[in-house]
Every structure is written in C-alpha cells, then in structure tokens.
CSV table of N, CA and C in Angstrom, one decimal:
chain,number,residue,atom,x,y,z
W,1,MET,N,-18.6,5.2,0.0
W,1,MET,CA,-17.7,4.8,-1.1
W,1,MET,C,-16.4,4.2,-0.5
W,2,ALA,N,-16.0,3.0,-0.8
W,2,ALA,CA,-14.8,2.4,-0.3
W,2,ALA,C,-13.6,3.0,-0.9
W,3,THR,N,-12.5,3.0,-0.2
W,3,THR,CA,-11.2,3.4,-0.7
W,3,THR,C,-10.4,2.2,-1.1
W,4,HIS,N,-9.8,2.2,-2.2
W,4,HIS,CA,-8.9,1.2,-2.7
W,4,HIS,C,-7.5,1.7,-3.0
W,5,ARG,N,-6.5,0.9,-2.7
W,5,ARG,CA,-5.1,1.4,-3.0
W,5,ARG,C,-4.5,0.3,-3.9
W,6,TYR,N,-4.0,0.8,-5.0
W,6,TYR,CA,-3.3,0.0,-6.0
W,6,TYR,C,-2.0,0.5,-6.4
W,7,THR,N,-1.1,-0.4,-6.7
W,7,THR,CA,0.2,-0.1,-7.2
W,7,THR,C,0.1,0.1,-8.7
W,8,VAL,N,0.8,1.1,-9.2
W,8,VAL,CA,0.8,1.3,-10.7
W,8,VAL,C,2.2,1.4,-11.1
W,9,ILE,N,2.5,1.1,-12.4
W,9,ILE,CA,3.8,1.1,-12.9
W,9,ILE,C,3.9,2.0,-14.1
W,10,PHE,N,4.9,2.9,-14.1
W,10,PHE,CA,5.1,3.9,-15.1
W,10,PHE,C,6.2,3.4,-16.0
W,11,GLU,N,6.1,3.5,-17.3
W,11,GLU,CA,7.1,3.3,-18.3
W,11,GLU,C,7.3,4.5,-19.2
W,12,ARG,N,8.5,4.9,-19.3
W,12,ARG,CA,8.8,6.1,-20.2
W,12,ARG,C,8.6,5.6,-21.6
W,13,GLU,N,8.0,6.4,-22.5
W,13,GLU,CA,7.8,6.1,-23.9
W,13,GLU,C,9.0,6.7,-24.7
W,14,GLU,N,9.4,6.0,-25.7
W,14,GLU,CA,10.5,6.5,-26.5
W,14,GLU,C,10.3,7.9,-27.1
W,15,ASP,N,9.0,8.2,-27.5
W,15,ASP,CA,8.7,9.4,-28.1
W,15,ASP,C,8.2,10.5,-27.1
W,16,GLY,N,8.5,10.2,-25.8
W,16,GLY,CA,8.1,11.1,-24.7
W,16,GLY,C,6.8,10.7,-24.1
W,17,GLY,N,6.6,11.1,-22.9
W,17,GLY,CA,5.4,10.8,-22.1
W,17,GLY,C,5.6,9.4,-21.4
W,18,TYR,N,4.5,9.0,-20.8
W,18,TYR,CA,4.5,7.8,-20.0
W,18,TYR,C,3.3,6.9,-20.3
W,19,HIS,N,3.6,5.6,-20.3
W,19,HIS,CA,2.5,4.6,-20.3
W,19,HIS,C,2.4,4.1,-18.8
W,20,VAL,N,1.2,3.9,-18.3
W,20,VAL,CA,1.1,3.5,-16.9
W,20,VAL,C,0.0,2.4,-16.9
W,21,PHE,N,0.2,1.4,-16.0
W,21,PHE,CA,-0.8,0.4,-15.9
W,21,PHE,C,-0.8,-0.1,-14.4
W,22,CYS,N,-1.9,-0.8,-14.1
W,22,CYS,CA,-2.1,-1.4,-12.8
W,22,CYS,C,-2.2,-2.9,-12.9
W,23,PRO,N,-1.1,-3.6,-12.4
W,23,PRO,CA,-1.0,-5.0,-12.6
W,23,PRO,C,-2.2,-5.8,-11.9
W,24,THR,N,-2.8,-5.2,-10.9
W,24,THR,CA,-3.8,-5.9,-10.2
W,24,THR,C,-5.1,-5.9,-10.9
W,25,LEU,N,-5.3,-4.9,-11.9
W,25,LEU,CA,-6.5,-4.7,-12.7
W,25,LEU,C,-6.1,-5.0,-14.1
W,26,PRO,N,-6.0,-6.2,-14.6
W,26,PRO,CA,-5.6,-6.5,-16.0
W,26,PRO,C,-6.4,-5.7,-17.0
W,27,GLY,N,-5.7,-5.1,-17.9
W,27,GLY,CA,-6.4,-4.3,-18.9
W,27,GLY,C,-6.6,-2.8,-18.5
W,28,CYS,N,-6.2,-2.4,-17.3
W,28,CYS,CA,-6.3,-1.1,-16.8
W,28,CYS,C,-5.0,-0.3,-17.1
W,29,HIS,N,-5.0,0.4,-18.2
W,29,HIS,CA,-3.9,1.2,-18.7
W,29,HIS,C,-4.2,2.6,-18.9
W,30,SER,N,-3.2,3.5,-19.0
W,30,SER,CA,-3.4,4.9,-19.4
W,30,SER,C,-2.1,5.4,-19.8
W,31,GLN,N,-2.1,6.7,-20.1
W,31,GLN,CA,-0.8,7.4,-20.5
W,31,GLN,C,-0.9,8.8,-20.2
W,32,GLY,N,0.2,9.5,-20.3
W,32,GLY,CA,0.2,11.0,-20.1
W,32,GLY,C,1.5,11.6,-20.7
W,33,ASP,N,1.4,12.8,-21.1
W,33,ASP,CA,2.6,13.5,-21.6
W,33,ASP,C,3.6,13.8,-20.5
W,34,THR,N,3.1,14.0,-19.3
W,34,THR,CA,3.9,14.2,-18.1
W,34,THR,C,3.6,13.2,-17.1
W,35,LEU,N,4.5,13.1,-16.1
W,35,LEU,CA,4.2,12.1,-15.0
W,35,LEU,C,2.9,12.5,-14.2
W,36,ASP,N,2.7,13.8,-14.0
W,36,ASP,CA,1.5,14.3,-13.3
W,36,ASP,C,0.3,13.9,-14.1
W,37,GLU,N,0.3,14.1,-15.4
W,37,GLU,CA,-0.8,13.8,-16.2
W,37,GLU,C,-1.1,12.3,-16.2
W,38,ALA,N,0.0,11.5,-16.3
W,38,ALA,CA,-0.2,10.1,-16.2
W,38,ALA,C,-0.8,9.6,-14.9
W,39,VAL,N,-0.4,10.2,-13.8
W,39,VAL,CA,-1.0,9.9,-12.5
W,39,VAL,C,-2.5,10.2,-12.5
W,40,GLU,N,-2.9,11.4,-12.9
W,40,GLU,CA,-4.3,11.7,-13.0
W,40,GLU,C,-5.1,10.8,-13.9
W,41,ASN,N,-4.5,10.5,-15.0
W,41,ASN,CA,-5.2,9.6,-16.0
W,41,ASN,C,-5.4,8.2,-15.5
W,42,ILE,N,-4.4,7.7,-14.8
W,42,ILE,CA,-4.5,6.3,-14.3
W,42,ILE,C,-5.5,6.3,-13.1
W,43,ARG,N,-5.5,7.4,-12.3
W,43,ARG,CA,-6.5,7.5,-11.2
W,43,ARG,C,-8.0,7.4,-11.8
W,44,GLU,N,-8.2,8.1,-12.9
W,44,GLU,CA,-9.5,8.1,-13.5
W,44,GLU,C,-9.8,6.7,-14.1
W,45,ALA,N,-8.8,6.1,-14.8
W,45,ALA,CA,-8.9,4.8,-15.4
W,45,ALA,C,-9.3,3.7,-14.3
W,46,ILE,N,-8.6,3.8,-13.2
W,46,ILE,CA,-8.8,2.8,-12.1
W,46,ILE,C,-10.3,3.0,-11.5
W,47,ALA,N,-10.6,4.3,-11.3
W,47,ALA,CA,-12.0,4.5,-10.8
W,47,ALA,C,-13.1,4.0,-11.7
W,48,LEU,N,-12.9,4.2,-13.0
W,48,LEU,CA,-13.9,3.7,-14.0
W,48,LEU,C,-13.9,2.2,-14.1
W,49,PHE,N,-12.7,1.6,-14.0
W,49,PHE,CA,-12.5,0.2,-14.0
W,49,PHE,C,-13.3,-0.5,-12.8
W,50,VAL,N,-13.0,0.1,-11.6
W,50,VAL,CA,-13.7,-0.5,-10.4
W,50,VAL,C,-15.2,-0.2,-10.5
W,51,GLU,N,-15.6,0.9,-11.0
W,51,GLU,CA,-17.0,1.2,-11.2
W,51,GLU,C,-17.7,0.2,-12.1
W,52,SER,N,-17.0,-0.1,-13.2
W,52,SER,CA,-17.6,-1.1,-14.1
W,52,SER,C,-17.7,-2.5,-13.5
W,53,LEU,N,-16.7,-2.9,-12.7
W,53,LEU,CA,-16.8,-4.2,-12.0
W,53,LEU,C,-18.0,-4.2,-11.0
W,54,GLU,N,-18.1,-3.1,-10.3
W,54,GLU,CA,-19.2,-3.0,-9.3
W,54,GLU,C,-20.6,-3.1,-10.1
W,55,ALA,N,-20.7,-2.4,-11.2
W,55,ALA,CA,-21.9,-2.4,-12.0
W,55,ALA,C,-22.3,-3.7,-12.5
W,56,HIS,N,-21.3,-4.6,-12.7
W,56,HIS,CA,-21.5,-5.9,-13.3
W,56,HIS,C,-21.5,-7.0,-12.2
W,57,GLY,N,-21.5,-6.5,-10.9
W,57,GLY,CA,-21.6,-7.5,-9.8
W,57,GLY,C,-20.3,-8.3,-9.6
W,58,GLU,N,-19.2,-7.9,-10.2
W,58,GLU,CA,-18.0,-8.6,-10.1
W,58,GLU,C,-17.2,-8.2,-8.9
W,59,PRO,N,-16.3,-9.1,-8.3
W,59,PRO,CA,-15.6,-8.7,-7.2
W,59,PRO,C,-14.5,-7.7,-7.5
W,60,ILE,N,-14.2,-6.8,-6.5
W,60,ILE,CA,-13.1,-5.8,-6.7
W,60,ILE,C,-11.8,-6.5,-6.2
W,61,PRO,N,-10.9,-6.6,-7.1
W,61,PRO,CA,-9.6,-7.2,-6.7
W,61,PRO,C,-8.9,-6.5,-5.6
W,62,ARG,N,-8.3,-7.2,-4.7
W,62,ARG,CA,-7.5,-6.7,-3.6
W,62,ARG,C,-6.0,-6.9,-4.1
W,63,GLU,N,-5.2,-5.9,-3.8
W,63,GLU,CA,-3.9,-6.0,-4.3
W,63,GLU,C,-3.1,-7.0,-3.4
W,64,ASP,N,-2.3,-7.8,-4.1
W,64,ASP,CA,-1.5,-8.8,-3.4
W,64,ASP,C,-0.2,-8.9,-4.2
W,65,LEU,N,0.5,-7.8,-4.2
W,65,LEU,CA,1.8,-7.7,-5.0
W,65,LEU,C,3.0,-7.6,-4.1
W,66,LEU,N,4.1,-8.1,-4.5
W,66,LEU,CA,5.4,-7.9,-3.9
W,66,LEU,C,6.3,-7.4,-5.0
W,67,ILE,N,6.8,-6.2,-4.8
W,67,ILE,CA,7.6,-5.6,-5.8
W,67,ILE,C,9.0,-5.5,-5.3
W,68,LYS,N,10.0,-6.0,-6.0
W,68,LYS,CA,11.4,-5.9,-5.6
W,68,LYS,C,12.3,-5.7,-6.8
W,69,SER,N,13.2,-4.8,-6.6
W,69,SER,CA,14.2,-4.5,-7.7
W,69,SER,C,15.3,-5.5,-7.5
W,70,ILE,N,15.8,-6.1,-8.6
W,70,ILE,CA,16.9,-7.0,-8.5
W,70,ILE,C,18.0,-6.5,-9.4
W,71,GLU,N,19.2,-6.9,-9.1
W,71,GLU,CA,20.4,-6.5,-9.9
W,71,GLU,C,21.0,-7.7,-10.5
W,72,ILE,N,21.4,-7.7,-11.8
W,72,ILE,CA,22.1,-8.8,-12.4
W,72,ILE,C,23.3,-8.3,-13.1
W,73,ALA,N,24.3,-9.1,-13.3
W,73,ALA,CA,25.5,-8.7,-14.0
W,73,ALA,C,25.3,-9.2,-15.5
W,74,ALA,N,25.5,-8.2,-16.4
W,74,ALA,CA,25.3,-8.6,-17.8
W,74,ALA,C,26.3,-7.8,-18.6
C-alpha cells in the first residue's frame, strides 16, 4: 500500500467544531466537534477517496500546493 501525504485546511464553524477539506482532492471534506476528531475524520475521508479513485482506475493526485500567509492593511 502506497503512502500519500496531503495538506488539509481546517475552518472553525460558528456553532462549534471544525470543517476540514483537502484542496488536492476536490470534494473531499469532513468535519468534527474537536480538532482531533476532525483530523481522524479527514484521514478516513481521504483514504476512502483514494480507494475510490483506485477502484475506478483513476490517477491518484499528487499534491502540488504552495501555502503562504499574507498580511494586508484594511
């Protein structure tokens, strides 16, 4: 089994908890009441997403992201 590494982004929800998604895998989202739960849930979501791609003979995306924080005056 190959190992894949993906960047995920966590967003705090207004009503508590976290929404998390993987930009390299469009449509691969999850959530959790805590950060730890969100991490575990997105791990599972990514594994299932990749498994589905493999089952359908589709290529597994390789991450090619550059993430940088910028500051603006507003």
